[in-house]
Coordinates of C-alpha atoms and ligand atoms in Angstrom, one line a residue:
M1 CA -195.5 -2.1 -155.5
A2 CA -192.4 -3.2 -153.3
S3 CA -191.7 -6.8 -154.2
A4 CA -187.8 -7.2 -153.8
L5 CA -185.8 -7.8 -150.7
M6 CA -182.3 -6.2 -150.1
H7 CA -180.1 -6.0 -147.3
I8 CA -177.9 -2.8 -147.1
G9 CA -174.7 -2.8 -144.7
L10 CA -172.8 0.1 -143.9
D11 CA -169.5 0.8 -142.0
D12 CA -166.8 3.0 -140.5
T13 CA -168.3 6.4 -141.8
D14 CA -167.4 8.4 -138.6
S15 CA -164.1 9.9 -137.3
T16 CA -162.8 11.0 -133.8
R17 CA -164.4 14.4 -135.1
K18 CA -167.3 14.0 -136.8
G19 CA -170.3 11.5 -137.8
C20 CA -172.0 8.6 -136.5
T21 CA -173.2 5.5 -139.0
T22 CA -176.3 5.1 -136.8
Y23 CA -177.0 8.7 -138.1
V24 CA -176.5 7.8 -141.8
A25 CA -178.7 4.9 -141.3
A26 CA -181.4 7.0 -139.7
V27 CA -181.3 9.5 -142.7
L28 CA -181.8 6.8 -144.5
V29 CA -184.8 5.3 -143.0
E30 CA -186.6 8.8 -143.8
E31 CA -185.0 8.9 -147.5
L32 CA -185.5 5.1 -148.4
Q33 CA -189.5 5.2 -147.3
K34 CA -189.8 8.4 -149.5
L35 CA -188.6 6.0 -152.3
G36 CA -191.5 3.7 -151.8
A37 CA -189.4 1.2 -149.4
E38 CA -190.8 -1.0 -146.4
F39 CA -188.5 -2.3 -143.6
T40 CA -188.8 -5.6 -142.7
D41 CA -187.3 -5.1 -139.6
Y42 CA -185.4 -2.4 -137.3
P43 CA -182.4 -1.1 -138.6
N44 CA -179.4 -3.3 -137.3
L45 CA -176.8 -2.0 -135.2
V46 CA -174.3 -4.7 -134.8
R47 CA -171.1 -4.2 -132.8
L48 CA -168.1 -6.1 -133.9
N49 CA -165.1 -7.3 -132.1
P50 CA -164.2 -4.4 -129.6
N51 CA -160.7 -5.6 -129.5
V52 CA -159.6 -5.3 -133.2
P53 CA -156.7 -2.5 -133.1
W54 CA -157.9 -0.5 -136.1
K55 CA -161.6 0.0 -135.0
T56 CA -163.8 2.8 -135.5
R57 CA -165.1 4.1 -132.0
G58 CA -167.9 2.1 -131.0
N59 CA -167.0 -0.6 -134.0
G60 CA -170.5 -0.8 -135.0
A61 CA -171.6 -1.6 -138.3
L62 CA -175.6 -1.2 -139.8
C63 CA -177.6 -2.9 -141.6
L64 CA -181.1 -1.7 -143.5
R65 CA -183.7 -4.7 -144.6
I66 CA -185.9 -3.4 -147.0
K67 CA -188.5 -4.5 -149.5
Y68 CA -188.5 -2.4 -152.7
D69 CA -190.0 -1.8 -156.2
E70 CA -187.2 -2.7 -158.6
N71 CA -188.2 -0.1 -160.8
V72 CA -186.4 2.2 -158.2
E73 CA -183.4 -0.1 -157.2
E74 CA -180.7 2.1 -158.9
K75 CA -182.1 5.0 -156.9
I76 CA -181.9 3.4 -154.1
K77 CA -178.6 2.6 -154.4
E78 CA -177.6 6.5 -155.5
T79 CA -179.4 7.2 -152.3
V80 CA -177.8 5.2 -150.0
I81 CA -174.2 6.2 -151.7
S82 CA -175.3 10.1 -151.6
A83 CA -175.9 9.8 -147.9
V84 CA -172.5 8.0 -147.1
E85 CA -170.5 10.6 -149.0
E86 CA -172.7 13.6 -147.6
F87 CA -172.5 12.5 -143.8
A88 CA -169.0 10.6 -144.0
D89 CA -165.6 12.1 -142.7
L90 CA -164.3 10.9 -146.1
T91 CA -161.1 12.9 -145.7
F92 CA -160.0 11.6 -141.9
R93 CA -157.2 9.0 -142.0
G94 CA -158.5 5.9 -140.8
T95 CA -162.1 6.4 -141.7
D96 CA -163.0 3.9 -144.4
P97 CA -166.5 3.7 -145.3
G98 CA -167.8 0.6 -147.0
I99 CA -171.2 -0.3 -148.4
V100 CA -172.7 -3.6 -149.5
F101 CA -176.0 -4.5 -151.0
F102 CA -177.2 -7.7 -150.7
K103 CA -180.1 -8.9 -152.9
G104 CA -182.3 -11.7 -151.7
A105 CA -184.8 -12.7 -149.1
K106 CA -182.6 -15.2 -146.8
I107 CA -179.0 -14.5 -145.7
P108 CA -176.8 -17.5 -146.7
R109 CA -175.0 -19.8 -143.8
I110 CA -171.5 -18.7 -144.9
V111 CA -172.4 -14.8 -144.8
K112 CA -174.2 -15.6 -141.0
F113 CA -170.7 -17.4 -140.3
F114 CA -168.8 -14.6 -141.8
A115 CA -170.5 -12.1 -139.5
K116 CA -169.6 -14.2 -136.2
S117 CA -166.2 -14.1 -137.1
T118 CA -166.3 -10.5 -137.4
I119 CA -167.5 -10.0 -134.0
T120 CA -165.4 -12.5 -131.9
G121 CA -162.3 -12.0 -134.2
I122 CA -160.2 -11.0 -137.1
V123 CA -161.4 -10.9 -140.7
S124 CA -159.5 -9.8 -143.5
L125 CA -160.9 -7.6 -146.2
K126 CA -159.7 -10.3 -148.7
E127 CA -162.0 -12.7 -147.4
A128 CA -165.0 -9.8 -147.0
L129 CA -164.4 -9.3 -151.0
K130 CA -164.0 -12.9 -151.8
L131 CA -167.5 -14.0 -150.2
I132 CA -169.1 -10.6 -151.9
K133 CA -167.8 -12.0 -155.4
R134 CA -169.2 -15.3 -154.7
L135 CA -172.7 -14.1 -153.4
K136 CA -173.0 -11.6 -156.6
A137 CA -173.4 -8.8 -153.7
E138 CA -172.2 -5.2 -154.4
A139 CA -169.8 -3.1 -152.5
V140 CA -168.5 0.2 -152.4
G141 CA -165.7 1.1 -150.6
Y142 CA -163.9 4.6 -149.9
N143 CA -160.0 4.7 -148.6
S144 CA -158.6 1.3 -147.7
Y145 CA -161.9 -0.4 -148.2
R146 CA -162.0 -1.7 -144.7
G147 CA -165.7 -0.9 -143.9
I148 CA -167.2 -3.3 -146.6
I149 CA -165.8 -6.0 -143.8
G150 CA -168.4 -4.5 -141.1
G151 CA -171.0 -3.8 -144.1
L152 CA -170.7 -7.4 -144.6
A153 CA -170.8 -8.4 -141.1
A154 CA -174.3 -6.2 -140.4
I155 CA -175.8 -8.2 -143.4
G156 CA -174.7 -11.3 -142.0
E157 CA -175.6 -10.7 -138.2
T158 CA -179.5 -11.4 -138.6
L159 CA -179.9 -11.3 -134.7
E160 CA -181.7 -14.3 -134.4
E161 CA -180.2 -15.2 -130.9
D162 CA -180.1 -12.7 -128.1
H163 CA -180.7 -9.3 -128.9
T164 CA -181.8 -5.7 -127.4
Y165 CA -183.0 -2.6 -128.5
E166 CA -181.7 1.3 -128.3
I167 CA -183.5 3.9 -129.2
L168 CA -181.3 6.8 -130.3
A169 CA -182.1 10.6 -130.6
Y170 CA -180.5 13.3 -132.3
R171 CA -179.2 16.3 -132.2
A172 CA -180.0 19.5 -134.4
P173 CA -176.8 19.8 -136.6
E174 CA -176.1 23.7 -135.3
N175 CA -175.7 21.8 -131.7
Y176 CA -172.8 19.4 -132.6
G177 CA -169.9 19.9 -130.6
L178 CA -171.7 21.9 -127.8
K179 CA -172.6 20.3 -124.5
R180 CA -175.7 18.0 -124.4
L181 CA -178.6 19.6 -122.9
V182 CA -180.7 17.0 -121.1
D183 CA -182.9 17.0 -118.0
D184 CA -180.5 14.9 -115.5
A185 CA -183.5 14.4 -113.2
S186 CA -185.8 13.0 -116.0
I187 CA -183.0 10.5 -116.6
F188 CA -183.0 9.1 -113.3
E189 CA -186.6 9.0 -113.0
M190 CA -186.6 6.9 -116.6
D191 CA -184.2 4.8 -115.2
R192 CA -186.4 4.1 -111.8
A193 CA -189.4 3.8 -114.0
T194 CA -188.4 1.4 -116.5
A195 CA -185.0 -0.6 -115.4
P196 CA -184.3 -3.5 -115.1
Y197 CA -186.1 -3.5 -118.8
T198 CA -183.8 -0.7 -119.9
F199 CA -180.1 -0.9 -118.8
N200 CA -177.0 1.0 -118.6
N201 CA -178.7 4.7 -118.2
V202 CA -177.0 5.3 -115.0
D203 CA -173.7 4.5 -113.4
S204 CA -174.9 3.8 -110.2
E205 CA -171.2 3.4 -108.3
K206 CA -170.8 7.2 -109.5
R207 CA -174.2 8.3 -109.8
R208 CA -173.8 9.5 -113.2
I209 CA -175.9 9.7 -116.1
I210 CA -174.5 7.4 -119.1
I211 CA -177.0 7.9 -122.1
T212 CA -175.6 10.9 -123.5
P213 CA -172.2 10.7 -125.2
R214 CA -169.5 12.7 -125.4
G215 CA -167.6 14.2 -128.3
P216 CA -168.9 15.9 -131.4
D217 CA -170.7 13.1 -132.6
P218 CA -174.8 13.9 -133.5
I219 CA -176.2 11.6 -130.7
L220 CA -177.7 13.2 -127.9
F221 CA -178.8 10.3 -125.8
G222 CA -179.4 6.4 -126.4
I223 CA -181.4 4.3 -124.3
R224 CA -180.9 0.5 -124.3
G225 CA -183.7 -2.1 -123.3
E226 CA -185.2 -5.5 -124.0
T227 CA -188.1 -4.2 -126.1
P228 CA -188.8 -1.7 -128.7
E229 CA -191.8 -1.0 -126.7
I230 CA -189.9 0.1 -123.3
V231 CA -187.1 2.0 -125.1
K232 CA -190.1 4.1 -126.5
K233 CA -191.7 4.6 -123.3
A234 CA -188.2 5.5 -121.7
F235 CA -187.6 8.0 -124.4
A236 CA -191.0 9.6 -123.9
M237 CA -190.1 10.1 -119.8
V238 CA -186.4 11.8 -120.8
K239 CA -186.9 15.6 -121.2
P240 CA -184.2 16.9 -123.9
L241 CA -183.4 20.7 -123.0
E242 CA -182.4 21.2 -126.9
P243 CA -183.9 20.2 -129.9
V244 CA -184.4 16.6 -131.3
E245 CA -183.8 16.2 -135.0
R246 CA -184.9 12.7 -135.4
W247 CA -184.9 9.5 -133.6
V248 CA -185.2 5.8 -134.4
I249 CA -185.4 2.5 -132.7
F250 CA -182.6 0.0 -133.5
R251 CA -182.4 -4.0 -133.3
T252 CA -178.9 -5.1 -131.8
N253 CA -176.5 -7.3 -130.3
Q254 CA -175.5 -4.8 -127.7
G255 CA -175.8 -6.0 -124.1
T256 CA -175.3 -9.7 -125.3
D257 CA -171.9 -10.9 -124.8
A258 CA -171.9 -11.7 -128.4
H259 CA -168.2 -11.0 -128.8
L260 CA -166.9 -13.9 -126.1
K261 CA -165.8 -16.8 -127.4
R262 CA -164.8 -20.0 -124.7
V263 CA -161.7 -21.2 -125.4
K264 CA -160.8 -24.6 -124.0
M265 CA -157.2 -23.9 -123.2
L266 CA -155.1 -21.0 -122.3
C267 CA -153.0 -22.1 -125.0
D268 CA -155.5 -21.3 -127.2
L269 CA -155.6 -17.4 -127.0
K270 CA -155.3 -15.3 -130.0
P271 CA -154.3 -11.4 -129.8
H272 CA -157.4 -9.3 -130.3
H273 CA -159.8 -12.2 -129.9
P274 CA -162.6 -11.2 -127.0
V275 CA -162.8 -15.2 -124.7
I276 CA -163.9 -16.8 -121.8
A277 CA -161.3 -19.1 -120.0
R278 CA -160.9 -20.8 -117.2
G279 CA -157.8 -21.2 -115.0
V280 CA -156.2 -21.7 -111.6
V281 CA -155.1 -18.4 -109.9
S282 CA -151.2 -18.9 -109.9
T283 CA -149.9 -15.5 -108.1
N284 CA -151.4 -13.5 -105.7
P285 CA -152.5 -10.2 -107.5
K286 CA -150.4 -7.4 -107.7
V287 CA -151.3 -3.6 -107.7
V288 CA -149.2 -2.0 -110.2
P289 CA -148.8 1.9 -111.0
R290 CA -151.4 3.8 -112.7
R291 CA -153.5 1.6 -110.5
H292 CA -154.5 -1.5 -112.2
V293 CA -154.5 -5.1 -110.4
I294 CA -152.8 -8.1 -112.1
F295 CA -152.3 -11.6 -111.6
Q296 CA -151.9 -14.8 -113.5
I297 CA -153.9 -17.8 -114.3
K298 CA -152.4 -21.0 -115.6
D299 CA -154.0 -24.3 -116.8
E300 CA -151.7 -27.2 -117.8
S301 CA -151.2 -25.6 -121.4
A302 CA -150.0 -22.3 -120.5
V303 CA -150.1 -19.4 -118.2
V304 CA -151.5 -16.0 -118.9
D305 CA -151.6 -12.5 -117.1
C306 CA -155.0 -10.8 -116.5
A307 CA -155.9 -7.3 -115.6
A308 CA -158.1 -5.2 -114.2
Y309 CA -158.0 -1.3 -114.8
E310 CA -158.9 1.3 -112.6
P311 CA -162.1 2.3 -114.4
T312 CA -163.4 -1.5 -113.9
G313 CA -164.1 -0.3 -110.3
A314 CA -166.0 -3.1 -108.5
L315 CA -163.9 -5.6 -110.7
R316 CA -160.2 -4.6 -109.7
K317 CA -161.6 -4.3 -106.2
I318 CA -162.5 -8.1 -106.2
A319 CA -159.6 -8.8 -108.6
R320 CA -157.5 -7.9 -105.5
K321 CA -158.8 -10.3 -103.3
L322 CA -158.3 -13.2 -104.9
V323 CA -155.3 -15.7 -103.8
A324 CA -153.1 -18.1 -105.6
G325 CA -155.1 -21.4 -105.8
D326 CA -158.4 -19.7 -106.6
F327 CA -160.4 -21.2 -109.7
V328 CA -161.8 -18.4 -111.8
E329 CA -163.3 -18.1 -115.3
V330 CA -162.2 -14.9 -116.7
Y331 CA -164.0 -13.1 -119.9
G332 CA -162.0 -10.2 -121.8
G333 CA -159.8 -9.1 -125.0
V334 CA -156.5 -10.5 -125.2
R335 CA -153.9 -7.9 -125.7
R336 CA -150.9 -9.0 -127.9
P337 CA -147.7 -10.2 -125.5
T338 CA -145.2 -7.3 -125.9
G339 CA -141.2 -8.5 -125.5
N340 CA -140.5 -11.7 -122.9
C341 CA -144.2 -10.7 -121.2
L342 CA -147.1 -12.8 -121.3
S343 CA -150.6 -12.3 -123.0
T344 CA -152.6 -10.4 -120.9
I345 CA -156.5 -10.7 -120.8
N346 CA -158.0 -7.4 -119.9
L347 CA -160.9 -8.2 -117.7
E348 CA -164.4 -7.3 -118.4
K349 CA -166.1 -10.2 -115.8
I350 CA -164.8 -12.5 -113.6
R351 CA -166.5 -15.6 -112.0
I352 CA -165.2 -17.5 -109.3
L353 CA -165.8 -20.8 -109.2
R354 CA -164.1 -21.9 -106.2
L355 CA -162.1 -20.1 -103.3
A356 CA -158.6 -21.8 -102.2
P357 CA -158.4 -21.3 -98.5
K358 CA -156.2 -18.4 -97.3
V359 CA -153.6 -19.2 -94.8
L360 CA -151.6 -16.8 -92.8
Y361 CA -148.7 -18.4 -90.6
Q362 CA -148.4 -16.7 -87.3
N363 CA -146.3 -17.2 -84.4
P364 CA -147.1 -19.7 -81.8
I365 CA -148.3 -19.0 -78.3
C366 CA -146.1 -19.3 -75.4
P367 CA -146.9 -22.9 -73.8
N368 CA -146.1 -21.3 -70.1
C369 CA -148.0 -18.2 -70.2
G370 CA -150.0 -18.0 -73.1
K371 CA -148.6 -15.0 -74.2
R372 CA -147.4 -14.9 -78.3
L373 CA -144.0 -15.3 -78.9
K374 CA -141.8 -13.4 -80.9
S375 CA -139.6 -15.2 -83.5
M376 CA -135.7 -14.5 -82.8
G377 CA -135.1 -14.9 -86.6
K378 CA -135.8 -17.4 -89.6
N379 CA -135.3 -21.0 -88.2
K380 CA -133.6 -19.7 -85.0
G381 CA -137.2 -20.5 -82.8
F382 CA -139.3 -18.2 -80.5
R383 CA -139.2 -16.5 -77.3
C384 CA -141.3 -15.1 -74.8
D385 CA -141.4 -11.4 -74.0
A386 CA -143.8 -12.1 -71.2
C387 CA -141.9 -14.9 -69.0
G388 CA -138.5 -15.0 -70.7
S389 CA -138.7 -18.8 -72.0
R390 CA -137.4 -19.7 -75.4
F391 CA -138.4 -22.1 -77.5
I392 CA -136.3 -23.8 -80.2
N393 CA -137.8 -26.3 -81.8
L394 CA -141.6 -24.5 -82.2
K395 CA -142.7 -23.9 -85.7
K396 CA -145.3 -21.1 -87.2
V397 CA -148.7 -22.5 -87.1
E398 CA -151.2 -22.1 -89.9
V399 CA -154.5 -19.9 -89.3
K400 CA -157.3 -20.2 -91.9
V401 CA -158.5 -16.7 -92.5
K402 CA -161.8 -15.7 -93.8
R403 CA -161.9 -15.0 -97.7
E404 CA -163.7 -11.5 -98.4
V405 CA -164.9 -12.5 -101.7
R406 CA -167.5 -14.8 -102.5
R407 CA -168.2 -17.4 -105.5
G408 CA -170.1 -15.8 -108.2
L409 CA -170.1 -13.3 -111.1
Y410 CA -168.5 -9.7 -111.3
I411 CA -168.7 -7.6 -113.9
T412 CA -167.0 -4.4 -114.7
S413 CA -168.6 -1.1 -113.6
T414 CA -171.4 0.3 -116.1
R415 CA -168.9 3.3 -117.0
S416 CA -166.3 0.9 -118.5
Q417 CA -168.4 -1.9 -119.9
R418 CA -168.3 -2.4 -123.7
H419 CA -171.0 -2.2 -125.8
L420 CA -171.4 -5.8 -126.1
T421 CA -170.7 -6.8 -122.7
K422 CA -173.9 -8.5 -121.1
P423 CA -174.7 -6.5 -117.8
A424 CA -175.8 -8.0 -114.5
A425 CA -179.5 -6.7 -115.4
R426 CA -179.9 -8.7 -118.1
Y427 CA -178.8 -12.2 -117.0
G428 CA -182.1 -14.5 -117.0
M429 CA -183.5 -12.0 -119.5
E430 CA -181.8 -13.3 -122.4
K431 CA -184.1 -13.9 -125.9
P432 CA -184.1 -17.5 -127.1
R433 CA -183.2 -18.2 -130.7
G434 CA -186.2 -17.4 -133.0
T435 CA -188.0 -14.8 -130.7
P436 CA -190.1 -13.1 -133.5
V437 CA -189.7 -9.6 -134.2
R438 CA -192.4 -7.2 -134.9
L439 CA -192.4 -3.4 -136.1
I440 CA -194.2 -1.3 -133.4
D441 CA -196.3 1.6 -135.0
G442 CA -194.0 4.5 -134.6
W443 CA -190.5 3.2 -134.3
H444 CA -188.8 6.2 -136.0
F445 CA -189.2 10.1 -136.5
P446 CA -189.6 11.6 -139.0
Ligands
ZN1 ZN1 -144.5 -17.1 -71.7

């Protein structure tokens, strides 16, 4: 008889050469149900601050929330630990798995707060361990133990606010590392049939499929969407051309902008924090080698650089068209200043709030014949090639030029969006706090 409640947090089992923490969770869905556990929620896939320098690839942590029979509690813990030990790349430098077990129906406020800090900022292992001790939770760590931070954060992020779903399909192990075989046409078809209730299936700029990851991990493809029903429906439309070993629907903070935290003043920017900040463009944008665009913004407290890199696509094109005096809101991760440089915000989005007039200075028209005058050098007046007149006292005239940008929100191209970046399609679809969660029939296989 399942009676007790437990939350199991997992993080950092993967490396660049092997594994994926979502896969460990997917295997545990099957294993824990064999022990009589009932899931009280979809496995939660919680993306943490993407700007921490030591992050795992996607910086995603997992939480399994179950009802179980206390007689099998030890067996459940052993099962989780052996799954992590079997699938984690334990010998890889920088893979630091962590498991956290927390028993109880309600997640304490302090853990929820800890989770928010892990998503929007930087927290230390010491803080995590202190909290685990205070809560009488249990933690298992490997190597540097850093994964315990994410494990606890996943438990604390209960996704009560805006959230989305992702169905992940996994490959048969014998195919790991080989080219992924999925029928492309079926993916475009699925996108046409289910967008905007699914999102980020294809990159519309490059007409490229982005539901299949690259690399040796076990994921064949993942479809993101607004409800469990829609991702399951979309999944049924995609034709894999290789075996699918298992699939699971996850509930997640992906596509919600949960990482971005508004700062009041530019002097409040902290390295590695994802922020939303406002300022006036103080230099015209520069295109610098390796094809990124840089401009500065300022407020009364500070000046910072903003950078849009080549893969940001449309965003970089917009950034180029800004001029000094424009008032903008910028979204992105703060990079630590190097040497005498300023802090840099790596842009994910720009909202143009107010456009400054763009002014060009032109030579005046000849008062005698109406032709455009030629300059004779700085402050030396103008001459007319047509009629030969000279004018010492005329000045250049201001001409207002039509701006090539409009006010509004501009988002980095789909292919360079972070897992957490809210795509354009999701604006207006945000779920209000307290939206009920129901487990649908058949939310995983096997
Ligand atoms: Zn003239």
